[in-house]
Coordinates of C-alpha atoms in Angstrom, one line a residue:
X1 CA 100.1 44.0 85.1
X2 CA 102.0 41.1 86.8
X3 CA 99.1 38.7 85.9
X4 CA 99.4 39.8 82.3
X5 CA 103.2 39.1 82.2
X6 CA 102.7 35.7 83.9
X7 CA 100.0 34.8 81.3
X8 CA 102.2 35.7 78.4
X9 CA 105.0 33.7 79.9
X10 CA 102.8 30.6 80.4
X11 CA 101.6 30.8 76.8
X12 CA 105.2 31.1 75.5
X13 CA 106.4 28.3 77.6
X14 CA 103.6 26.0 76.6
X15 CA 103.9 26.6 72.9
X16 CA 107.6 26.3 72.7
X17 CA 107.6 23.1 74.8
X18 CA 105.0 21.6 72.5
X19 CA 107.2 22.6 69.5
X20 CA 110.3 21.0 71.0
X21 CA 108.8 17.9 72.5
X22 CA 110.1 14.6 71.2
X23 CA 107.9 11.9 69.7
X24 CA 108.4 8.2 70.2
X25 CA 107.9 5.8 67.3
X26 CA 106.4 2.4 67.5
X27 CA 108.6 -0.7 67.1
X28 CA 107.0 -1.4 63.8
X29 CA 106.4 0.5 60.6
X30 CA 105.3 0.1 57.0
X31 CA 105.7 1.9 53.6
X32 CA 103.6 2.3 50.5
X33 CA 106.2 2.2 47.7
X34 CA 103.6 2.3 44.9
X35 CA 99.9 2.6 44.2
X36 CA 97.7 2.5 41.1
X37 CA 94.3 4.0 40.7
X38 CA 92.2 3.5 37.6
X39 CA 88.9 5.2 37.0
X40 CA 86.4 4.0 34.4
X41 CA 83.6 6.5 33.7
X42 CA 80.4 4.9 32.4
X43 CA 77.9 6.5 30.2
X44 CA 75.3 6.2 32.9
X45 CA 77.3 8.4 35.3
X46 CA 78.7 5.5 37.4
X47 CA 82.5 5.4 38.1
X48 CA 84.2 2.0 38.4
X49 CA 87.3 2.3 40.5
X50 CA 90.2 -0.2 40.6
X51 CA 93.0 0.5 43.2
X52 CA 96.1 -1.5 43.9
X53 CA 98.1 -0.5 47.0
X54 CA 101.5 -2.0 47.7
X55 CA 102.7 -2.4 51.3
X56 CA 106.1 -3.2 52.7
X57 CA 105.8 -4.2 56.4
X58 CA 108.5 -4.0 59.0
X59 CA 107.1 -5.6 62.2
X60 CA 104.0 -7.5 63.1
X61 CA 100.7 -6.2 61.6
X62 CA 97.2 -7.8 61.5
X63 CA 95.9 -6.1 58.3
X64 CA 95.2 -2.8 56.5
X65 CA 92.2 -0.6 56.0
X66 CA 90.9 1.8 53.3
X67 CA 88.7 4.7 54.3
X68 CA 86.4 6.0 51.5
X69 CA 84.6 9.3 52.2
X70 CA 81.2 9.8 50.6
X71 CA 79.5 13.1 50.0
X72 CA 75.7 13.5 50.4
X73 CA 73.9 11.2 48.0
X74 CA 76.9 9.1 47.1
X75 CA 77.3 5.4 47.6
X76 CA 79.7 2.6 46.8
X77 CA 78.6 -0.8 45.6
X78 CA 79.9 -4.0 44.0
X79 CA 82.9 -4.0 46.3
X80 CA 85.6 -6.6 45.8
X81 CA 88.9 -7.1 47.6
X82 CA 91.8 -9.4 46.7
X83 CA 95.4 -9.7 47.9
X84 CA 98.7 -10.8 46.4
X85 CA 101.3 -12.2 48.8
X86 CA 98.8 -13.2 51.6
X87 CA 95.4 -14.6 52.3
X88 CA 92.6 -12.4 53.5
X89 CA 89.1 -11.8 54.8
X90 CA 87.5 -8.4 54.8
X91 CA 84.6 -6.5 56.2
X92 CA 82.8 -3.2 55.3
X93 CA 82.3 -0.8 58.3
X94 CA 80.0 2.2 58.2
X95 CA 81.7 5.2 59.8
X96 CA 79.4 8.2 59.6
X97 CA 79.9 9.9 56.2
X98 CA 82.5 7.4 55.1
X99 CA 82.9 3.6 54.6
X100 CA 85.9 1.6 55.7
X101 CA 87.1 -1.6 54.1
X102 CA 89.0 -3.5 56.7
X103 CA 91.2 -6.3 55.4
X104 CA 92.6 -8.9 57.7
X105 CA 95.8 -10.5 56.4
X106 CA 97.1 -14.1 57.0
X107 CA 100.0 -16.2 55.9
X108 CA 97.9 -19.5 55.5
X109 CA 94.7 -20.5 53.7
X110 CA 93.1 -21.5 57.0
X111 CA 93.4 -17.8 58.1
X112 CA 95.0 -18.7 61.4
X113 CA 98.6 -17.3 61.1
X114 CA 99.5 -13.7 60.9
X115 CA 101.6 -12.4 58.0
X116 CA 105.4 -12.3 58.4
X117 CA 107.1 -9.2 59.9
X118 CA 108.7 -8.4 56.5
X119 CA 105.8 -9.1 54.2
X120 CA 105.4 -7.6 50.8
X121 CA 101.7 -7.3 50.1
X122 CA 99.5 -5.9 47.3
X123 CA 95.9 -5.2 48.2
X124 CA 93.4 -4.7 45.3
X125 CA 90.1 -2.9 45.8
X126 CA 87.4 -2.5 43.1
X127 CA 84.1 -0.8 43.6
X128 CA 81.5 1.4 41.8
X129 CA 80.7 4.9 43.2
X130 CA 77.5 6.7 42.4
X131 CA 76.9 10.5 42.2
X132 CA 80.6 11.3 41.8
X133 CA 80.0 12.7 38.3
X134 CA 78.3 16.1 38.3
X135 CA 75.9 16.8 35.4
X136 CA 75.2 20.5 34.9
X137 CA 72.9 22.0 32.3
X138 CA 75.8 22.6 29.9
X139 CA 78.6 20.2 30.9
X140 CA 79.6 17.1 32.8
X141 CA 82.3 17.1 35.4
X142 CA 84.6 14.7 37.2
X143 CA 86.3 16.1 40.3
X144 CA 88.0 13.2 42.0
X145 CA 90.9 12.8 44.4
X146 CA 93.2 10.1 42.9
X147 CA 95.0 10.1 46.3
X148 CA 93.5 11.5 49.5
X149 CA 95.1 13.3 52.4
X150 CA 94.0 10.9 55.1
X151 CA 96.6 8.2 54.5
X152 CA 98.8 7.4 57.4
X153 CA 102.0 7.3 55.4
X154 CA 103.4 8.7 52.1
X155 CA 102.9 7.0 48.8
X156 CA 106.2 7.0 47.1
X157 CA 104.9 6.9 43.5
X158 CA 101.4 6.8 42.0
X159 CA 100.2 5.6 38.6
X160 CA 96.6 6.5 37.7
X161 CA 94.4 6.5 34.7
X162 CA 91.0 8.0 33.8
X163 CA 89.0 6.4 31.0
X164 CA 86.1 8.5 29.6
X165 CA 83.0 7.0 28.0
X166 CA 83.8 7.7 24.4
X167 CA 86.6 10.1 23.7
X168 CA 89.4 12.3 25.2
X169 CA 88.5 15.6 26.7
X170 CA 90.2 18.9 26.1
X171 CA 89.8 20.7 29.4
X172 CA 91.2 19.1 32.5
X173 CA 93.3 20.0 35.5
X174 CA 95.5 18.5 38.3
X175 CA 95.4 19.9 41.8
X176 CA 98.0 20.6 43.0
X177 CA 99.9 20.4 39.7
X178 CA 103.4 20.0 41.4
X179 CA 102.7 16.3 42.1
X180 CA 102.3 15.5 38.4
X181 CA 105.3 14.0 36.6
X182 CA 103.8 13.0 33.3
X183 CA 100.5 12.6 31.4
X184 CA 99.7 10.8 28.2
X185 CA 96.5 10.1 26.2
X186 CA 95.8 6.7 24.7
X187 CA 92.4 6.9 23.0
X188 CA 89.8 8.0 25.6
X189 CA 92.2 7.2 28.5
X190 CA 94.6 9.6 30.1
X191 CA 97.5 7.9 31.9
X192 CA 98.9 9.9 34.8
X193 CA 102.1 9.6 36.9
X194 CA 102.8 11.4 40.1
X195 CA 105.8 11.5 42.4
X196 CA 105.8 11.0 46.2
X197 CA 102.7 12.4 48.0
X198 CA 103.2 12.9 51.7
X199 CA 100.6 12.1 54.3
X200 CA 98.2 15.0 54.7
X201 CA 98.4 16.0 51.1
X202 CA 96.2 15.0 48.1
X203 CA 96.3 14.8 44.4
X204 CA 93.1 15.3 42.4
X205 CA 92.0 15.2 38.8
X206 CA 89.3 17.5 37.4
X207 CA 87.8 17.5 33.8
X208 CA 84.9 18.9 31.9
X209 CA 83.1 16.1 30.0
X210 CA 80.7 16.9 27.0
X211 CA 77.2 15.9 27.8
X212 CA 77.2 13.9 24.5
X213 CA 79.4 11.2 26.2
X214 CA 76.5 10.3 28.6
X215 CA 73.5 8.3 27.3
X216 CA 71.4 8.0 30.5
X217 CA 73.3 9.3 33.5
X218 CA 71.0 7.9 36.2
X219 CA 74.0 7.5 38.5
X220 CA 75.3 11.0 38.2
X221 CA 74.7 14.0 40.5
X222 CA 72.4 16.4 38.6
X223 CA 72.8 20.1 39.3
X224 CA 70.2 22.3 37.6
X225 CA 72.4 25.2 36.6
X226 CA 75.2 26.1 34.1
X227 CA 78.6 24.9 35.4
X228 CA 81.2 25.2 32.7
X229 CA 82.2 28.9 33.1
X230 CA 82.1 28.7 36.9
X231 CA 84.4 25.6 37.0
X232 CA 86.9 27.3 34.6
X233 CA 86.8 30.4 36.7
X234 CA 87.5 28.3 39.9
X235 CA 90.5 26.7 38.3
X236 CA 91.8 30.0 37.0
X237 CA 91.5 31.4 40.5
X238 CA 93.4 28.4 41.9
X239 CA 96.2 28.9 39.3
X240 CA 96.4 32.6 40.2
X241 CA 96.5 31.8 43.9
X242 CA 99.5 29.6 43.3
X243 CA 101.3 32.3 41.4
X244 CA 100.6 34.7 44.3
X245 CA 101.9 32.1 46.7
X246 CA 105.2 31.8 44.9
X247 CA 105.7 35.6 45.1
X248 CA 104.8 35.5 48.8
X249 CA 107.3 32.7 49.5
X250 CA 110.2 34.9 48.3
X251 CA 109.5 37.6 50.8
X252 CA 108.4 35.6 53.8
X253 CA 111.7 35.6 55.8
X254 CA 111.7 39.4 55.6
X255 CA 108.0 39.5 56.6
X256 CA 108.8 37.3 59.6
X257 CA 111.6 39.6 60.8
X258 CA 109.6 42.8 60.4
X259 CA 106.3 41.6 61.7
X260 CA 107.4 39.8 64.8
X261 CA 107.6 43.1 66.6
X262 CA 104.0 43.9 65.9
X263 CA 102.3 42.0 68.8
X264 CA 105.0 43.2 71.2
X265 CA 104.5 46.7 70.1
X266 CA 100.7 46.4 70.3
X267 CA 101.0 45.3 73.9
X268 CA 103.5 48.0 74.9
X269 CA 101.4 50.7 73.2
X270 CA 97.8 49.5 74.1
X271 CA 98.0 46.7 76.6
X272 CA 99.5 48.2 79.8
X273 CA 96.9 48.9 82.4
X274 CA 96.3 52.4 83.9
X275 CA 97.0 53.0 87.6
X276 CA 93.9 53.4 89.8
X277 CA 93.4 54.8 93.3
X278 CA 91.2 51.8 94.5
X279 CA 93.1 49.7 97.1
X280 CA 90.3 47.7 98.8
X281 CA 91.0 44.2 100.2
X282 CA 87.6 42.7 99.7
X283 CA 84.0 43.7 98.8
X284 CA 81.2 42.3 101.0
X285 CA 78.4 43.3 98.7
X286 CA 78.1 43.3 94.9
X287 CA 80.1 46.4 94.1
X288 CA 77.9 47.6 91.2
X289 CA 74.3 47.4 90.2
X290 CA 75.1 45.5 87.0
X291 CA 73.1 42.5 86.0
X292 CA 74.7 39.0 86.6
X293 CA 75.0 38.6 82.8
X294 CA 76.9 41.9 82.4
X295 CA 79.2 40.9 85.3
X296 CA 79.8 37.5 83.7
X297 CA 80.6 39.1 80.3
X298 CA 83.0 41.7 81.8
X299 CA 84.5 40.3 84.9
X300 CA 83.5 36.7 85.3
X301 CA 85.9 34.8 83.1
X302 CA 89.3 35.7 84.5
X303 CA 92.2 36.8 82.4
X304 CA 91.4 34.3 79.7
X305 CA 87.9 35.6 78.9
X306 CA 86.8 37.8 76.1
X307 CA 85.6 41.2 77.5
X308 CA 81.9 41.8 76.7
X309 CA 81.1 38.2 75.6
X310 CA 79.0 36.1 78.0
X311 CA 79.6 32.4 78.4
X312 CA 77.4 29.5 79.6
X313 CA 77.9 30.7 83.3
X314 CA 76.2 33.9 82.2
X315 CA 73.2 32.1 80.8
X316 CA 73.0 29.9 83.9
X317 CA 73.1 33.0 86.1
X318 CA 70.3 34.6 84.1
X319 CA 68.2 31.4 84.7
X320 CA 68.9 31.6 88.4
X321 CA 68.0 35.3 88.5
X322 CA 64.7 34.4 86.8
X323 CA 64.1 31.8 89.5
X324 CA 65.0 34.4 92.2
X325 CA 62.5 36.8 90.7
X326 CA 59.8 34.1 90.9
X327 CA 59.4 34.0 87.1
X328 CA 60.0 30.3 87.4
X329 CA 59.6 27.9 90.4
X330 CA 61.5 24.7 91.0
X331 CA 60.2 21.4 92.3
X332 CA 61.0 17.7 92.4
X333 CA 58.7 14.9 91.4
X334 CA 59.1 11.1 91.3
X335 CA 59.4 9.9 87.7
X336 CA 58.1 6.6 86.3
X337 CA 61.5 4.9 86.6
X338 CA 61.8 5.8 90.3
X339 CA 64.2 8.7 89.9
X340 CA 63.5 12.2 90.9
X341 CA 62.8 14.7 88.1
X342 CA 63.8 18.3 88.7
X343 CA 61.1 20.6 87.1
X344 CA 60.9 24.2 86.3
X345 CA 57.4 25.8 86.0
X346 CA 56.7 29.2 84.6
X347 CA 54.7 31.6 86.9
X348 CA 51.5 32.4 85.2
X349 CA 51.3 35.7 87.1
X350 CA 52.1 38.4 84.6
X351 CA 53.3 40.7 87.3
X352 CA 56.3 38.4 87.9
X353 CA 57.6 39.5 84.5
X354 CA 57.3 43.2 85.0
X355 CA 60.7 44.9 84.9
X356 CA 62.5 42.0 83.2
X357 CA 65.4 43.2 81.0
X358 CA 65.4 42.3 77.3
X359 CA 68.0 39.5 77.8
X360 CA 66.0 38.0 80.7
X361 CA 62.8 38.0 78.5
X362 CA 64.7 36.3 75.7
X363 CA 66.0 33.7 78.2
X364 CA 62.4 33.0 79.2
X365 CA 61.5 32.4 75.6
X366 CA 64.4 30.0 75.2
X367 CA 63.5 28.0 78.3
X368 CA 59.9 27.7 77.2
X369 CA 60.9 25.9 74.1
X370 CA 61.7 22.9 76.4
X371 CA 58.2 22.7 77.9
X372 CA 56.3 19.4 77.7
X373 CA 52.6 18.9 77.2
X374 CA 52.0 19.7 80.8
X375 CA 53.9 23.0 80.6
X376 CA 56.7 21.5 82.6
X377 CA 60.4 22.0 81.9
X378 CA 61.9 18.7 83.1
X379 CA 65.6 19.4 83.4
X380 CA 66.5 15.7 83.3
X381 CA 65.1 15.4 79.8
X382 CA 66.7 18.4 78.1
X383 CA 69.9 16.5 77.3
X384 CA 67.9 13.8 75.4
X385 CA 66.0 16.6 73.6
X386 CA 69.2 18.3 72.5
X387 CA 70.7 15.0 71.3
X388 CA 68.5 15.4 68.2
X389 CA 70.5 17.4 65.6
X390 CA 67.6 19.6 64.6
X391 CA 66.6 20.5 68.1
X392 CA 70.3 21.2 69.0
X393 CA 70.6 23.6 66.0
X394 CA 67.5 25.5 67.0
X395 CA 68.8 25.9 70.5
X396 CA 72.3 26.9 69.4
X397 CA 70.8 29.5 67.0
X398 CA 68.7 31.0 69.8
X399 CA 71.6 30.9 72.2
X400 CA 73.9 32.6 69.7
X401 CA 71.3 35.3 69.0
X402 CA 70.8 35.8 72.7
X403 CA 74.5 36.5 73.2
X404 CA 74.6 38.7 70.1
X405 CA 71.6 40.7 71.2
X406 CA 73.2 41.3 74.6
X407 CA 76.4 42.5 73.1
X408 CA 74.7 44.9 70.7
X409 CA 72.4 46.3 73.4
X410 CA 74.5 46.3 76.6
X411 CA 78.1 46.1 75.7
X412 CA 78.9 47.6 72.3
X413 CA 77.4 51.1 72.9
X414 CA 79.3 51.5 76.1
X415 CA 82.5 49.4 75.6
X416 CA 84.8 52.4 75.4
X417 CA 83.7 53.4 78.9
X418 CA 85.1 50.1 80.3
X419 CA 87.7 48.6 77.9
X420 CA 90.0 49.7 75.0
X421 CA 90.5 46.8 72.6
X422 CA 92.8 48.4 70.1
X423 CA 95.8 46.3 71.1
X424 CA 93.8 43.1 71.1
X425 CA 92.4 43.8 67.6
X426 CA 95.9 44.4 66.3
X427 CA 97.1 41.1 67.8
X428 CA 94.2 39.1 66.4
X429 CA 94.6 40.5 62.9
X430 CA 98.3 39.9 63.0
X431 CA 97.7 36.3 64.4
X432 CA 95.3 35.3 61.6
X433 CA 97.6 36.7 58.8
X434 CA 100.7 35.1 60.4
X435 CA 99.2 31.7 60.7
X436 CA 97.7 31.7 57.2
X437 CA 101.0 32.8 55.7
X438 CA 103.0 30.2 57.8
X439 CA 100.7 27.3 56.9
X440 CA 100.6 28.2 53.2
X441 CA 104.4 28.2 53.1
X442 CA 104.7 25.0 55.2
X443 CA 102.2 23.0 53.0
X444 CA 103.0 24.4 49.6
X445 CA 106.3 26.3 49.7
X446 CA 108.8 23.9 51.2
X447 CA 108.7 21.4 48.2
X448 CA 109.8 24.3 45.9
X449 CA 112.7 25.3 48.2
X450 CA 116.0 23.7 47.4
X451 CA 119.1 25.6 48.5
X452 CA 117.9 27.1 51.8
X453 CA 115.2 24.7 53.0
X454 CA 116.4 24.9 56.6
X455 CA 116.1 28.7 56.6
X456 CA 112.6 28.6 55.0
X457 CA 111.5 25.9 57.5
X458 CA 112.6 27.9 60.5
X459 CA 110.9 31.0 59.1
X460 CA 107.7 29.2 58.6
X461 CA 107.6 27.7 62.1
X462 CA 108.6 31.0 63.7
X463 CA 105.8 32.8 61.9
X464 CA 103.2 30.2 62.8
X465 CA 104.3 30.2 66.5
X466 CA 104.2 34.0 66.7
X467 CA 100.8 34.0 65.0
X468 CA 99.4 31.4 67.4
X469 CA 100.6 33.3 70.4
X470 CA 99.0 36.5 69.1
X471 CA 95.8 34.7 68.3
X472 CA 95.4 32.9 71.7
X473 CA 96.5 35.8 73.8
X474 CA 93.4 36.8 75.8
X475 CA 91.7 40.1 75.0
X476 CA 92.5 41.3 78.5
X477 CA 96.2 41.0 77.8
X478 CA 96.2 42.6 74.3
X479 CA 93.7 45.3 75.3
X480 CA 93.4 47.2 78.5
X481 CA 90.8 48.5 80.9
X482 CA 89.9 52.2 81.2
X483 CA 90.5 53.6 84.7
X484 CA 86.7 53.2 85.4
X485 CA 86.7 49.6 84.0
X486 CA 89.8 48.5 85.9
X487 CA 88.4 49.9 89.2
X488 CA 85.2 47.9 88.7
X489 CA 87.2 44.8 87.7
X490 CA 89.2 45.1 90.9
X491 CA 86.1 45.5 93.0
X492 CA 84.4 42.4 91.5
X493 CA 87.6 40.4 91.9
X494 CA 87.6 41.3 95.6
X495 CA 83.9 40.4 95.9
X496 CA 84.8 37.0 94.3
X497 CA 87.6 36.6 96.8
X498 CA 85.2 37.4 99.6
X499 CA 82.7 34.7 98.4
X500 CA 85.5 32.1 98.0
X501 CA 87.2 32.8 101.4
X502 CA 85.2 31.0 104.1
X503 CA 87.2 32.7 106.9
X504 CA 86.1 36.1 105.5
X505 CA 82.4 35.1 105.2
X506 CA 82.4 33.6 108.7
X507 CA 83.9 36.8 110.1
X508 CA 81.6 39.1 108.1
X509 CA 78.4 37.0 107.6
X510 CA 75.5 38.4 105.5
X511 CA 72.9 40.3 107.5
X512 CA 70.2 38.0 106.2
X513 CA 70.3 34.4 105.0
X514 CA 68.1 35.4 102.1
X515 CA 70.9 37.5 100.6
X516 CA 72.6 34.2 99.7
X517 CA 70.1 34.0 96.8
X518 CA 71.7 37.0 95.2
X519 CA 75.2 35.8 96.2
X520 CA 74.7 32.4 94.5
X521 CA 73.5 34.1 91.3
X522 CA 76.5 36.3 91.1
X523 CA 78.8 33.5 92.1
X524 CA 77.5 31.6 89.1
X525 CA 78.2 34.6 86.9
X526 CA 81.7 34.7 88.3
X527 CA 82.2 31.0 87.7
X528 CA 82.6 30.0 91.4
X529 CA 79.1 28.6 92.2
X530 CA 80.2 25.2 93.5
X531 CA 82.7 26.7 95.9
X532 CA 80.2 29.3 97.3
X533 CA 77.5 26.7 97.8
X534 CA 80.0 24.6 99.8
X535 CA 80.7 27.7 102.0
X536 CA 76.9 28.1 102.4
X537 CA 76.6 24.5 103.6
X538 CA 79.2 25.1 106.3
X539 CA 77.4 28.2 107.5
X540 CA 73.9 26.8 107.1
X541 CA 74.4 23.1 107.5
X542 CA 70.8 22.2 107.5
X543 CA 69.2 22.4 104.1
X544 CA 65.8 22.3 105.8
X545 CA 66.5 25.8 107.2
X546 CA 67.2 27.2 103.8
X547 CA 65.2 25.7 100.9
X548 CA 65.0 28.4 98.3
X549 CA 64.5 27.5 94.7
X550 CA 67.8 29.2 93.8
X551 CA 69.7 27.0 96.3
X552 CA 67.9 23.9 95.2
X553 CA 68.7 24.6 91.6
X554 CA 72.4 24.7 92.4
X555 CA 72.6 22.0 95.0
X556 CA 70.2 19.4 93.6
X557 CA 71.9 19.2 90.2
X558 CA 69.9 21.6 88.1
X559 CA 73.0 23.7 87.4
X560 CA 75.1 20.7 86.5
X561 CA 72.3 19.1 84.4
X562 CA 71.6 22.3 82.4
X563 CA 75.3 23.0 81.8
X564 CA 75.9 19.5 80.5
X565 CA 72.7 19.6 78.4
X566 CA 73.3 23.0 76.9
X567 CA 77.0 22.3 76.1
X568 CA 76.0 18.9 74.5
X569 CA 73.4 20.6 72.4
X570 CA 75.8 23.3 71.2
X571 CA 78.4 20.7 70.4
X572 CA 75.9 18.6 68.5
X573 CA 74.7 21.7 66.6
X574 CA 78.3 22.7 65.6
X575 CA 79.0 19.3 63.9
X576 CA 78.1 19.3 60.2
X577 CA 77.3 16.9 57.4
X578 CA 79.2 16.7 54.1
X579 CA 77.5 18.3 51.1
X580 CA 77.5 17.3 47.4
X581 CA 76.5 20.6 45.7
X582 CA 79.3 20.9 43.1
X583 CA 81.6 23.8 42.4
X584 CA 84.3 22.6 44.8
X585 CA 87.7 24.3 44.9
X586 CA 91.0 22.6 45.0
X587 CA 90.7 19.6 47.4
X588 CA 86.9 19.5 47.2
X589 CA 86.6 16.5 44.9
X590 CA 85.0 13.2 45.5
X591 CA 87.1 10.1 46.3
X592 CA 90.3 10.4 48.2
X593 CA 90.1 9.5 51.8
X594 CA 92.9 7.4 53.2
X595 CA 93.9 4.2 54.9
X596 CA 96.5 2.6 57.0
X597 CA 97.6 -0.6 58.8
X598 CA 96.7 -2.2 62.1

């Protein structure tokens, strides 16, 4: 109980200190008082873009940059940069899925002197962008951010225009419409004016273009399906969402006051732990017959862990258990570059796999995907293997399925025997709802508030903070153990204390050195493998006396290498590429991006 109260206190202290911390500004700044963006849609699907960005500098700067994000298949070409008020040179830099135009500014033609500290500069960019027009079977579409959310500072006013190939269009939208101050058609060109757009916000234009305006759209993004009705429906949904938001804004302060008691009530009703009769000081043996993976998922991650969900220590403990069961053997060999390779080899004796649990068998399958032509699993090479995005995704998929299968088979059917998660579920649902409501108001509601902006701002921040606290509160704080589960948790905590405390181990040493194999496996599941191995070294200082594969795996870097490799692979798999499949919602258009000064 005390640990829970301390955890809640730490979370509250951290979040409120972050909210109240002061920020220190640089001794230089700049503004963008005005920008113009002109789009010229060609009948071949190409868009010619002309942008003029005005800068007012206060302090010493070296130049400016323009980041242009590109969706899959898009490209920019025929780039030109010119400057009014300074001399320049520029370069194009590839940055993953976007391109950066970096412009260096000088006060002299020789390009040796920096611009003055109060310079007034206009930078003009022109370029052509391909595949930014979508051509469906029944309609064409432009969906383009006239101003992107990635700019470092606000633009104080924006003039824009969109010129269509042959004539004006009848169906078009602005997202979000609040930025629009005026629009006017002049032939096939629509002239647009927008007020200040703050950093982090965007302003986009979307229009349906009759296919008759395109002669040979070889530079358009073709999508082989009907698009008109879907696009109209998306925009109707966006409009309806905004109406719903306005209604929501009017009742938010009341919601904040009423709902702030929900997480507190959930903890008081469902989070307080039951009393138990167990009062042991330590456990010298593993207190239950549960597998290392089950121990990791239930008791191995401390107060912050999610009950029933294994982490990478659980996967590593399973590998070590397979080594301990002789399913795999471990050896070292000299590599061609003179280093030592750490190698796992699968035991071909079928009898070694008899009695394996389903999650152990699945782990064997995952490990075997790393075999080379000689049926060796070279641990040193797994990291390079997983640096490939496709390999990383395959591994992450297998790892996620492994965790899911374990939860469905070993935890979900029996969870009520160990843990009651009602309070945690209530907190998480409340947290998600509170954060979404708070962010929506902060981003879209404040510009509409006039008389009581301070009250609305405080309500929004309060709701977001309470939501974050509820969302990050560990499941073991929001939920509670059953009496059986808490007893087991206390016993495993005492076993963990025993393994970590050298004085206890020295006073009550294991009956047999071999039992350290099992101890190391469970220490890994409990997240204390390094400390236990150090205690082993003090009790058994000579590695020559104790050269088991489990010990070698931990002490010779196998554990560290595999943890680094697996985490790198999962991180690589989680990153994603931009798509260009059409049907984007508000904020999903091409163009946009941002820029800044350096």
